[in-house]
């Protein structure tokens, strides 16, 4: 069966299930288990809030809603599975910023971020601040810039994900500000923090800032995204600092392209409701995130815009595929 026919049949079935025909004895929606694919490991800042959404959705819809973790290849494994799923309203997936706006410019993937998905909506923003060691002489972002200009190459830094959004945004900003800094690759968040505390780098940009901040080990100088950290309204964002690119670590929800519009709309409405529920708000804040709803249309437009911007920046910054 070709793709167009598959989408047509799924669409007609979905419309019957959620439309007026459901009252005439046709199969209600959902009539069986709904699966949400999460492209990260269980227990993290992206996974746990999604599980809260699944629990609330299950209670609202009256059918099982389960989370299936499919980590690996920078989220490409999970997103490929989502793109290949039947667009029948029974498979959805979590969408985070980099896998759909940055990854496609660096590696061959089996999905098209602009065509493979029906974006349902954004529900949360996580933060990825730039921080220094607590005893660093760099007291604010301008100190960091001044040091970098006076000592070319001596300002060392790391990020959790090389060639991720935070890496690209920070490098673009440093270049615009005339700062010649040295990027030091690391394997992951724990290695980045270890390097900072050991004095092997001067600053880091990572979403794993909560525990060291609470322990008094680091200070934040800026937020790499566009959204302000609610508890730190005076902390500047990259956008406020005039960086060429600034991307919050936004998290949302999508279905395979071709899902019936009535089903997509039902989940969009449900997602907006959940974003305001205390159980979800508290969980998001526990992981240093902020509930932030965008409609499917606005979420898709944001992804498209960031995808195009990154595509323009990558060759200018000297990255190679």
PDB file of N, CA, C and O in Angstrom, residues 158-188:
ATOM      1  N   UNK A 158      33.173  24.230  27.247  1.00  0.00           N
ATOM      2  CA  UNK A 158      32.620  22.948  26.808  1.00  0.00           C
ATOM      3  C   UNK A 158      31.098  22.996  26.847  1.00  0.00           C
ATOM      4  O   UNK A 158      30.508  23.826  27.539  1.00  0.00           O
ATOM      5  N   UNK A 159      30.491  22.079  26.118  1.00  0.00           N
ATOM      6  CA  UNK A 159      29.043  21.888  26.147  1.00  0.00           C
ATOM      7  C   UNK A 159      28.775  20.397  26.326  1.00  0.00           C
ATOM      8  O   UNK A 159      29.656  19.565  26.115  1.00  0.00           O
ATOM      9  N   UNK A 160      27.547  20.069  26.698  1.00  0.00           N
ATOM     10  CA  UNK A 160      27.196  18.666  26.884  1.00  0.00           C
ATOM     11  C   UNK A 160      27.146  17.918  25.555  1.00  0.00           C
ATOM     12  O   UNK A 160      27.600  16.785  25.447  1.00  0.00           O
ATOM     13  N   UNK A 161      26.573  18.575  24.532  1.00  0.00           N
ATOM     14  CA  UNK A 161      26.417  17.938  23.227  1.00  0.00           C
ATOM     15  C   UNK A 161      27.168  18.738  22.170  1.00  0.00           C
ATOM     16  O   UNK A 161      26.759  19.852  21.815  1.00  0.00           O
ATOM     17  N   UNK A 162      28.283  18.204  21.707  1.00  0.00           N
ATOM     18  CA  UNK A 162      29.019  18.864  20.637  1.00  0.00           C
ATOM     19  C   UNK A 162      28.156  18.930  19.382  1.00  0.00           C
ATOM     20  O   UNK A 162      27.426  17.977  19.066  1.00  0.00           O
ATOM     21  N   UNK A 163      28.210  20.050  18.699  1.00  0.00           N
ATOM     22  CA  UNK A 163      27.416  20.303  17.497  1.00  0.00           C
ATOM     23  C   UNK A 163      25.918  20.339  17.785  1.00  0.00           C
ATOM     24  O   UNK A 163      25.099  20.123  16.899  1.00  0.00           O
ATOM     25  N   UNK A 164      25.563  20.612  19.026  1.00  0.00           N
ATOM     26  CA  UNK A 164      24.166  20.814  19.386  1.00  0.00           C
ATOM     27  C   UNK A 164      23.821  22.291  19.300  1.00  0.00           C
ATOM     28  O   UNK A 164      24.661  23.137  18.963  1.00  0.00           O
ATOM     29  N   UNK A 165      22.591  22.614  19.641  1.00  0.00           N
ATOM     30  CA  UNK A 165      22.131  23.994  19.530  1.00  0.00           C
ATOM     31  C   UNK A 165      22.938  24.946  20.407  1.00  0.00           C
ATOM     32  O   UNK A 165      23.305  26.049  19.983  1.00  0.00           O
ATOM     33  N   UNK A 166      23.224  24.534  21.649  1.00  0.00           N
ATOM     34  CA  UNK A 166      23.980  25.401  22.552  1.00  0.00           C
ATOM     35  C   UNK A 166      25.395  25.645  22.039  1.00  0.00           C
ATOM     36  O   UNK A 166      25.947  26.746  22.180  1.00  0.00           O
ATOM     37  N   UNK A 167      26.007  24.620  21.446  1.00  0.00           N
ATOM     38  CA  UNK A 167      27.345  24.750  20.869  1.00  0.00           C
ATOM     39  C   UNK A 167      27.337  25.774  19.731  1.00  0.00           C
ATOM     40  O   UNK A 167      28.149  26.704  19.692  1.00  0.00           O
ATOM     41  N   UNK A 168      26.388  25.613  18.818  1.00  0.00           N
ATOM     42  CA  UNK A 168      26.306  26.508  17.663  1.00  0.00           C
ATOM     43  C   UNK A 168      25.995  27.942  18.089  1.00  0.00           C
ATOM     44  O   UNK A 168      26.629  28.894  17.627  1.00  0.00           O
ATOM     45  N   UNK A 169      25.034  28.096  19.003  1.00  0.00           N
ATOM     46  CA  UNK A 169      24.648  29.432  19.447  1.00  0.00           C
ATOM     47  C   UNK A 169      25.789  30.135  20.158  1.00  0.00           C
ATOM     48  O   UNK A 169      26.047  31.335  19.928  1.00  0.00           O
ATOM     49  N   UNK A 170      26.509  29.414  21.023  1.00  0.00           N
ATOM     50  CA  UNK A 170      27.611  30.016  21.777  1.00  0.00           C
ATOM     51  C   UNK A 170      28.759  30.401  20.856  1.00  0.00           C
ATOM     52  O   UNK A 170      29.312  31.511  20.956  1.00  0.00           O
ATOM     53  N   UNK A 171      29.122  29.521  19.938  1.00  0.00           N
ATOM     54  CA  UNK A 171      30.208  29.811  19.013  1.00  0.00           C
ATOM     55  C   UNK A 171      29.871  31.009  18.126  1.00  0.00           C
ATOM     56  O   UNK A 171      30.715  31.895  17.913  1.00  0.00           O
ATOM     57  N   UNK A 172      28.644  31.058  17.640  1.00  0.00           N
ATOM     58  CA  UNK A 172      28.232  32.185  16.796  1.00  0.00           C
ATOM     59  C   UNK A 172      28.303  33.497  17.566  1.00  0.00           C
ATOM     60  O   UNK A 172      28.733  34.534  17.031  1.00  0.00           O
ATOM     61  N   UNK A 173      27.885  33.472  18.830  1.00  0.00           N
ATOM     62  CA  UNK A 173      27.926  34.674  19.643  1.00  0.00           C
ATOM     63  C   UNK A 173      29.337  35.125  19.948  1.00  0.00           C
ATOM     64  O   UNK A 173      29.652  36.326  19.875  1.00  0.00           O
ATOM     65  N   UNK A 174      30.210  34.180  20.288  1.00  0.00           N
ATOM     66  CA  UNK A 174      31.601  34.533  20.584  1.00  0.00           C
ATOM     67  C   UNK A 174      32.282  35.141  19.358  1.00  0.00           C
ATOM     68  O   UNK A 174      33.027  36.134  19.468  1.00  0.00           O
ATOM     69  N   UNK A 175      32.024  34.559  18.205  1.00  0.00           N
ATOM     70  CA  UNK A 175      32.623  35.102  16.983  1.00  0.00           C
ATOM     71  C   UNK A 175      32.128  36.514  16.702  1.00  0.00           C
ATOM     72  O   UNK A 175      32.899  37.391  16.327  1.00  0.00           O
ATOM     73  N   UNK A 176      30.837  36.738  16.906  1.00  0.00           N
ATOM     74  CA  UNK A 176      30.287  38.076  16.681  1.00  0.00           C
ATOM     75  C   UNK A 176      30.900  39.094  17.640  1.00  0.00           C
ATOM     76  O   UNK A 176      31.141  40.256  17.262  1.00  0.00           O
ATOM     77  N   UNK A 177      31.184  38.666  18.860  1.00  0.00           N
ATOM     78  CA  UNK A 177      31.735  39.564  19.871  1.00  0.00           C
ATOM     79  C   UNK A 177      33.259  39.718  19.759  1.00  0.00           C
ATOM     80  O   UNK A 177      33.857  40.447  20.537  1.00  0.00           O
ATOM     81  N   UNK A 178      33.860  39.028  18.809  1.00  0.00           N
ATOM     82  CA  UNK A 178      35.300  39.133  18.624  1.00  0.00           C
ATOM     83  C   UNK A 178      36.104  38.402  19.678  1.00  0.00           C
ATOM     84  O   UNK A 178      37.226  38.805  20.008  1.00  0.00           O
ATOM     85  N   UNK A 179      35.532  37.315  20.198  1.00  0.00           N
ATOM     86  CA  UNK A 179      36.204  36.539  21.231  1.00  0.00           C
ATOM     87  C   UNK A 179      36.758  35.258  20.617  1.00  0.00           C
ATOM     88  O   UNK A 179      36.007  34.438  20.081  1.00  0.00           O
ATOM     89  N   UNK A 180      38.073  35.083  20.703  1.00  0.00           N
ATOM     90  CA  UNK A 180      38.713  33.862  20.217  1.00  0.00           C
ATOM     91  C   UNK A 180      38.860  32.907  21.389  1.00  0.00           C
ATOM     92  O   UNK A 180      39.754  33.058  22.222  1.00  0.00           O
ATOM     93  N   UNK A 181      37.961  31.947  21.487  1.00  0.00           N
ATOM     94  CA  UNK A 181      37.953  31.001  22.602  1.00  0.00           C
ATOM     95  C   UNK A 181      38.314  29.598  22.110  1.00  0.00           C
ATOM     96  O   UNK A 181      38.276  29.312  20.910  1.00  0.00           O
ATOM     97  N   UNK A 182      38.644  28.727  23.043  1.00  0.00           N
ATOM     98  CA  UNK A 182      39.043  27.355  22.720  1.00  0.00           C
ATOM     99  C   UNK A 182      37.968  26.381  23.190  1.00  0.00           C
ATOM    100  O   UNK A 182      37.686  26.284  24.389  1.00  0.00           O
ATOM    101  N   UNK A 183      37.382  25.674  22.236  1.00  0.00           N
ATOM    102  CA  UNK A 183      36.356  24.685  22.573  1.00  0.00           C
ATOM    103  C   UNK A 183      37.032  23.374  22.957  1.00  0.00           C
ATOM    104  O   UNK A 183      37.904  22.875  22.241  1.00  0.00           O
ATOM    105  N   UNK A 184      36.609  22.805  24.088  1.00  0.00           N
ATOM    106  CA  UNK A 184      37.178  21.558  24.590  1.00  0.00           C
ATOM    107  C   UNK A 184      36.079  20.494  24.579  1.00  0.00           C
ATOM    108  O   UNK A 184      35.162  20.541  25.403  1.00  0.00           O
ATOM    109  N   UNK A 185      36.112  19.532  23.656  1.00  0.00           N
ATOM    110  CA  UNK A 185      35.056  18.512  23.583  1.00  0.00           C
ATOM    111  C   UNK A 185      35.038  17.643  24.840  1.00  0.00           C
ATOM    112  O   UNK A 185      36.081  17.342  25.423  1.00  0.00           O
ATOM    113  N   UNK A 186      33.835  17.251  25.250  1.00  0.00           N
ATOM    114  CA  UNK A 186      33.659  16.347  26.379  1.00  0.00           C
ATOM    115  C   UNK A 186      32.676  15.245  25.983  1.00  0.00           C
ATOM    116  O   UNK A 186      31.938  15.388  25.006  1.00  0.00           O
ATOM    117  N   UNK A 187      32.644  14.174  26.753  1.00  0.00           N
ATOM    118  CA  UNK A 187      31.777  13.043  26.426  1.00  0.00           C
ATOM    119  C   UNK A 187      30.341  13.230  26.901  1.00  0.00           C
ATOM    120  O   UNK A 187      29.415  12.633  26.355  1.00  0.00           O
ATOM    121  N   UNK A 188      30.139  14.028  27.936  1.00  0.00           N
ATOM    122  CA  UNK A 188      28.800  14.194  28.464  1.00  0.00           C
ATOM    123  C   UNK A 188      28.756  15.193  29.594  1.00  0.00           C
ATOM    124  O   UNK A 188      29.753  15.860  29.910  1.00  0.00           O
TER     125      UNK A 188
END
